[in-house]
PDB file of C-alpha atoms in Angstrom:
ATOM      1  CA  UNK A  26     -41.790  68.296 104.422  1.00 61.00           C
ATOM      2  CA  UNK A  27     -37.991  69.316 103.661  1.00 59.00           C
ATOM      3  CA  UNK A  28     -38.541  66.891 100.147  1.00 63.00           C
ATOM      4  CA  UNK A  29     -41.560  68.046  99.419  1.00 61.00           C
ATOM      5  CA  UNK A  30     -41.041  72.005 100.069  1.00 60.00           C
ATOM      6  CA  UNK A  31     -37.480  71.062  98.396  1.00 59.00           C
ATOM      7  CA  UNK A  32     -35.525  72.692 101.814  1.00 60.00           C
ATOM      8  CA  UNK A  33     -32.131  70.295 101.571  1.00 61.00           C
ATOM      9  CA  UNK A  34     -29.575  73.496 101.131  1.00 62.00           C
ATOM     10  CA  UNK A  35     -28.266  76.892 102.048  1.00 63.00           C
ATOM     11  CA  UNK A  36     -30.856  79.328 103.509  1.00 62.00           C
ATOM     12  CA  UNK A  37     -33.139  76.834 102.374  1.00 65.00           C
ATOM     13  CA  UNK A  38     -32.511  74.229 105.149  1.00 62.00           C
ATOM     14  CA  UNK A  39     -33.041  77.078 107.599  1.00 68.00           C
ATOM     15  CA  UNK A  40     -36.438  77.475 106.721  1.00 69.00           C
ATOM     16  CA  UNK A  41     -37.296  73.944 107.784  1.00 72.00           C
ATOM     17  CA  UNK A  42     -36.533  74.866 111.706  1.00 76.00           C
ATOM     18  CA  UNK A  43     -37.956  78.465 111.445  1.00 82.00           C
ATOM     19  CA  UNK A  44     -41.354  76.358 110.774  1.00 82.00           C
ATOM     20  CA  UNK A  45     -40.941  75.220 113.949  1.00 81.00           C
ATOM     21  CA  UNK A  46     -39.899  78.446 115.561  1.00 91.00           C
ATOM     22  CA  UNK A  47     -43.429  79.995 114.175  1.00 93.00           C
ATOM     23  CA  UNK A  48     -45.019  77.572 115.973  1.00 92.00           C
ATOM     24  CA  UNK A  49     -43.283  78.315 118.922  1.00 92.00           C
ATOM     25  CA  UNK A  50     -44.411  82.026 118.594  1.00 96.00           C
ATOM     26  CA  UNK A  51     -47.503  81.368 117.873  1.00 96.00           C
ATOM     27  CA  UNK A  52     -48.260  79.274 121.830  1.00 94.00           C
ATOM     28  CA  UNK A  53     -46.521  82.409 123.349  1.00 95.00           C
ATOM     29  CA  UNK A  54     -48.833  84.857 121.450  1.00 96.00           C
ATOM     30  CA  UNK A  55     -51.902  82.640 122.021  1.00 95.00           C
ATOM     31  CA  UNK A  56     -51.115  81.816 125.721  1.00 93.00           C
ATOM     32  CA  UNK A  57     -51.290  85.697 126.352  1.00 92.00           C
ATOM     33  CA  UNK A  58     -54.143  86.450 123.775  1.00 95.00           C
ATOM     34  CA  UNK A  59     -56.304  83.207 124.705  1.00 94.00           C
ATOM     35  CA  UNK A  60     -55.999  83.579 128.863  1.00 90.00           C
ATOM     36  CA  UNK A  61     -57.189  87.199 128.337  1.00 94.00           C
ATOM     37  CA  UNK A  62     -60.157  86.022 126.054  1.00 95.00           C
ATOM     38  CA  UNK A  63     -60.599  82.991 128.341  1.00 91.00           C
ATOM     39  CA  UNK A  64     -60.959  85.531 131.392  1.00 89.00           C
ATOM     40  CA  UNK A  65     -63.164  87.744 129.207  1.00 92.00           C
ATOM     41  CA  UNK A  66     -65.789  85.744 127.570  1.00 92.00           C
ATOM     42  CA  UNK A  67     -65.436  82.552 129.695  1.00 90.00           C
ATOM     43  CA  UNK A  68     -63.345  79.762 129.487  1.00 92.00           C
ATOM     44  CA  UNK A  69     -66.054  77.224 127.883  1.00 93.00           C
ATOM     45  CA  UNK A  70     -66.510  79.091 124.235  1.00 94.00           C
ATOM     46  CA  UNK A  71     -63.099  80.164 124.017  1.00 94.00           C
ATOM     47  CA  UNK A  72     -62.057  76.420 124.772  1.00 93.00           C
ATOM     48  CA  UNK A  73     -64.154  75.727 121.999  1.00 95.00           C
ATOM     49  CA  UNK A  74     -63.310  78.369 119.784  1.00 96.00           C
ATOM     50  CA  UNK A  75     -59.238  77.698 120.453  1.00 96.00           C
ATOM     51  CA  UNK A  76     -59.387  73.907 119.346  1.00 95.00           C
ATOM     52  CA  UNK A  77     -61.771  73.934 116.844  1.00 97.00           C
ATOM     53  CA  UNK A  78     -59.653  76.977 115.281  1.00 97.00           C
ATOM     54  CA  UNK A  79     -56.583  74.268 115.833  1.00 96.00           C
ATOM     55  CA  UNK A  80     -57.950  71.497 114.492  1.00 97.00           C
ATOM     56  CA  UNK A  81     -59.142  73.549 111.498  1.00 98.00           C
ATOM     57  CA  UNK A  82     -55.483  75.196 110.382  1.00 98.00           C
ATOM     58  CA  UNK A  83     -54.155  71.608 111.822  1.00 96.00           C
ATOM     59  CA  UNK A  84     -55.824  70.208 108.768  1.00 97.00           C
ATOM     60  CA  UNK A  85     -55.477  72.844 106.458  1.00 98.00           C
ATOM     61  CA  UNK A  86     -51.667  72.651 107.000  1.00 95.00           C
ATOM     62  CA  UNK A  87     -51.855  69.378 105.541  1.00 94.00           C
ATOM     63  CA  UNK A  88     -52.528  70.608 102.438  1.00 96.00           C
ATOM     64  CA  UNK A  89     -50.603  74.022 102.338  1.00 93.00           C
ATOM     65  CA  UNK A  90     -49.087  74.346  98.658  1.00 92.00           C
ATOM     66  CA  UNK A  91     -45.756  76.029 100.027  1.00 90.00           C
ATOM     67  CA  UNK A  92     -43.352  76.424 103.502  1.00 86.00           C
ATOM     68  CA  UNK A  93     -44.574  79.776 103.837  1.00 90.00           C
ATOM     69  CA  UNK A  94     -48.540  78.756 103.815  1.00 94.00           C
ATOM     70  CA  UNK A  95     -47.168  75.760 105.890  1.00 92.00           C
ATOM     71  CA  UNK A  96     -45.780  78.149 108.391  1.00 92.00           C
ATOM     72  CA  UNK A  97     -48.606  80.184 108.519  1.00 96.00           C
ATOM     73  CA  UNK A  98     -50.492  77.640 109.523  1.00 97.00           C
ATOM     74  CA  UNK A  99     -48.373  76.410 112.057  1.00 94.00           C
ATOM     75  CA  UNK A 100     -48.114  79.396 113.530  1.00 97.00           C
ATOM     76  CA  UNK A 101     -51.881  79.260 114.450  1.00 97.00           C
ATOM     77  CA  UNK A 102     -52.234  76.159 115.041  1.00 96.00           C
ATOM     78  CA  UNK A 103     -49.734  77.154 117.871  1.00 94.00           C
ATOM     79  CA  UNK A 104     -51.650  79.438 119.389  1.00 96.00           C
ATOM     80  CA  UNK A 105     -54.407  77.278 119.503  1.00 94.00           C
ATOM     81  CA  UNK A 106     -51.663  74.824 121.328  1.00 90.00           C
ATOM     82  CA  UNK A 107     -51.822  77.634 123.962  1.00 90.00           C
ATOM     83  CA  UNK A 108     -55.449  77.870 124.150  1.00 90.00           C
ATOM     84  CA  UNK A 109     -55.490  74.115 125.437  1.00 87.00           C
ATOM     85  CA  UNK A 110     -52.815  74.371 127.550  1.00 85.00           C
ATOM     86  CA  UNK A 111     -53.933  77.611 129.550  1.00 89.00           C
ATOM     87  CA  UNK A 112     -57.506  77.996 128.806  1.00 90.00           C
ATOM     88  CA  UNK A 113     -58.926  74.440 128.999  1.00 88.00           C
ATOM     89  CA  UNK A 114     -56.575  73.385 131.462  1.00 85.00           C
ATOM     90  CA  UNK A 115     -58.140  75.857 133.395  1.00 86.00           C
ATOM     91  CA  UNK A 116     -61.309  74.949 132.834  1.00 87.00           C
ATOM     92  CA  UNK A 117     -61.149  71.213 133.507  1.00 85.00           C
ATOM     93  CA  UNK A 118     -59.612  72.269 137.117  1.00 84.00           C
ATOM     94  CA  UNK A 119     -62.491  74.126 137.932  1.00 85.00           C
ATOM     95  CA  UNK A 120     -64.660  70.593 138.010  1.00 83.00           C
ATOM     96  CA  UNK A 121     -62.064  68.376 139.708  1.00 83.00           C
ATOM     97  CA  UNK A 122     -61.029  68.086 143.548  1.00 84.00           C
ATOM     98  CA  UNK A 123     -58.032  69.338 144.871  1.00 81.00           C
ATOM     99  CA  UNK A 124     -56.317  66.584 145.520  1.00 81.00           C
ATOM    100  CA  UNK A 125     -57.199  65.366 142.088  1.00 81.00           C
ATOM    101  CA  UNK A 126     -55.335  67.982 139.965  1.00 79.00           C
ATOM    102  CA  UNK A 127     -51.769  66.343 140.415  1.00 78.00           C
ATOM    103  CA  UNK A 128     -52.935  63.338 138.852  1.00 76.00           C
ATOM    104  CA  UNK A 129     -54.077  65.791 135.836  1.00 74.00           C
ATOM    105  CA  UNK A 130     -51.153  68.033 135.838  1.00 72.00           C
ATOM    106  CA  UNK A 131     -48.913  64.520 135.157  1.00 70.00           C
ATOM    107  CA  UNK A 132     -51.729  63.749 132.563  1.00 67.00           C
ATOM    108  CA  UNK A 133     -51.898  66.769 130.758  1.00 66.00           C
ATOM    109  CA  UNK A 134     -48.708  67.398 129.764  1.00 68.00           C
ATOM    110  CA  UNK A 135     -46.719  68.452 126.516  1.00 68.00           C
ATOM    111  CA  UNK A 136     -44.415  64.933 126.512  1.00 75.00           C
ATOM    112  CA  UNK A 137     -47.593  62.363 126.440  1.00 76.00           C
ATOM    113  CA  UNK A 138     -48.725  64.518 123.491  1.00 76.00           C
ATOM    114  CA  UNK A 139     -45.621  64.230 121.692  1.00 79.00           C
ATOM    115  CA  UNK A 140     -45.356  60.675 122.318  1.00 85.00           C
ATOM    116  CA  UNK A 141     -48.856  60.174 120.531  1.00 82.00           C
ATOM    117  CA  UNK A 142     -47.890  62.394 117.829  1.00 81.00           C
ATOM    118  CA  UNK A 143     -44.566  60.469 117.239  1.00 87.00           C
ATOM    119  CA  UNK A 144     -46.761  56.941 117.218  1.00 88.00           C
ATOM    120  CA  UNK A 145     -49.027  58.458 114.318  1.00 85.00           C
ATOM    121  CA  UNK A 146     -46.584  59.869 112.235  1.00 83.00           C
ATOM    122  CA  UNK A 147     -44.877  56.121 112.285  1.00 88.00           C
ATOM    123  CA  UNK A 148     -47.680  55.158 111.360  1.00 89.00           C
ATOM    124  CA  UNK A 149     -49.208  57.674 108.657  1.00 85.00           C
ATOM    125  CA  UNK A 150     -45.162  57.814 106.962  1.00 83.00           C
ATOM    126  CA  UNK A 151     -46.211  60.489 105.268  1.00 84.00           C
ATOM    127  CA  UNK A 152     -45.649  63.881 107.024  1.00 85.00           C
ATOM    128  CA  UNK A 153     -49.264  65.159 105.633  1.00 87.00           C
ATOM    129  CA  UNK A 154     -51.161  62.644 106.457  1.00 91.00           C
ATOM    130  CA  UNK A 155     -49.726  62.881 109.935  1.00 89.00           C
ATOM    131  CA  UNK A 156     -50.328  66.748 109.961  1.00 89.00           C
ATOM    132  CA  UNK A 157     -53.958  66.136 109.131  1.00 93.00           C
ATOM    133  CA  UNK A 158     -54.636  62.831 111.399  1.00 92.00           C
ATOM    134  CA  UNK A 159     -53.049  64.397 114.275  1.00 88.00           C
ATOM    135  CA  UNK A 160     -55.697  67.692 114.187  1.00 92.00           C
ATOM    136  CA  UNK A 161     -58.719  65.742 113.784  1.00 93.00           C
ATOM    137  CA  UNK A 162     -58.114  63.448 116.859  1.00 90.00           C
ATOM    138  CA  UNK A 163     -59.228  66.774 118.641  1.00 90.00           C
ATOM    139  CA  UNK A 164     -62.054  66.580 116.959  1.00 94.00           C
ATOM    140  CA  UNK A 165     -64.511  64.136 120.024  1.00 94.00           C
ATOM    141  CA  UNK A 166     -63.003  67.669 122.711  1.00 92.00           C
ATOM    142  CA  UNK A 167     -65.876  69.548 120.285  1.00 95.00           C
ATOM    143  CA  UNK A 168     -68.882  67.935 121.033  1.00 95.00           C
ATOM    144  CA  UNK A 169     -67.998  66.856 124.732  1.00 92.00           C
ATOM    145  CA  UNK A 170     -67.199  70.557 125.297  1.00 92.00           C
ATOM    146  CA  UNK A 171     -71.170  71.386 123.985  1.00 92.00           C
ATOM    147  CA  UNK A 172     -72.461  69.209 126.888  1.00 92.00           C
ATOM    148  CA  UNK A 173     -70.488  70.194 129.425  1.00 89.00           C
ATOM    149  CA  UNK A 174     -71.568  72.953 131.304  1.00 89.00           C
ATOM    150  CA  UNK A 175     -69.669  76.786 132.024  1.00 84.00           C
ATOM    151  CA  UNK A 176     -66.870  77.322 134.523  1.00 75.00           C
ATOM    152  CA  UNK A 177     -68.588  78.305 137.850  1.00 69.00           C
ATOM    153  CA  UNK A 178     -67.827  81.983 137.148  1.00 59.00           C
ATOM    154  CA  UNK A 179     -69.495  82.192 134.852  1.00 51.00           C
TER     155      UNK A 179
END
């Protein structure tokens, strides 16, 4: 990305981490804008609606022309990020046992992701590829989510 968006000096090379920092703003504005939406309309469709909105900008960051678009992009992608980690979280507790959910909590987690994201960038070597490859592995949650049925709330 720094080659390709040509971010090797002065202000320049601070752009590359403020990418990152987007991001980053984007799962704190999603966590707080998806849990109210999640509460509102159920957490099923907004599940639904907050990875297939990830997987979509996911991809389309792939191909964004510039840093800017790139960051864009990121940014919500990231609050999609949020909308798994709060919304269907959430509302794959709701159909597990008590004394199941530790062994979720230890799955579910940020570091497992990263470690899968780290294995396909190794092996995509090309920082697009990887940006594209790792938002349509998301793409099975879709149609599992269609099946399955709503929270009991709802």
């Amino acid at each position: 990305m720094v080659q390709d968006f040509e971010m090797f000096c002065g202000s320049k090379a601070y752009d590359a981490a403020w990418v990152a920092t987007i991001q980053f703003i984007g799962v704190l504005i999603g966590a707080i804008t998806y849990g109210h939406l999640g509460d509102h309309f159920g957490r099923k469709p907004v599940s639904f609606f907050g990875i297939f909105v990830g997987i979509s900008f996911g991809v389309a960051s792939g191909f964004a022309p510039n840093w800017q678009l790139f960051a864009a992009f990121r940014f919500i992608v990231g609050t999609s990020i949020a909308s798994i980690l709060i919304v269907f979280y959430a509302y794959i507790l709701e159909f597990i046992e008590p004394q199941q959910r530790v062994f979720l909590r230890s799955f579910f987690n940020w570091g497992y992701a990263r470690l899968v994201f780290t294995l396909v960038c190794f092996l995509c070597g090309y920082w697009r590829s990887a940006a594209i490859l790792t938002s349509l592995l998301a793409l099975p949650i879709l149609p599992v989510l269609l099946v399955l049925p709503e929270s009991p709330k709802w």
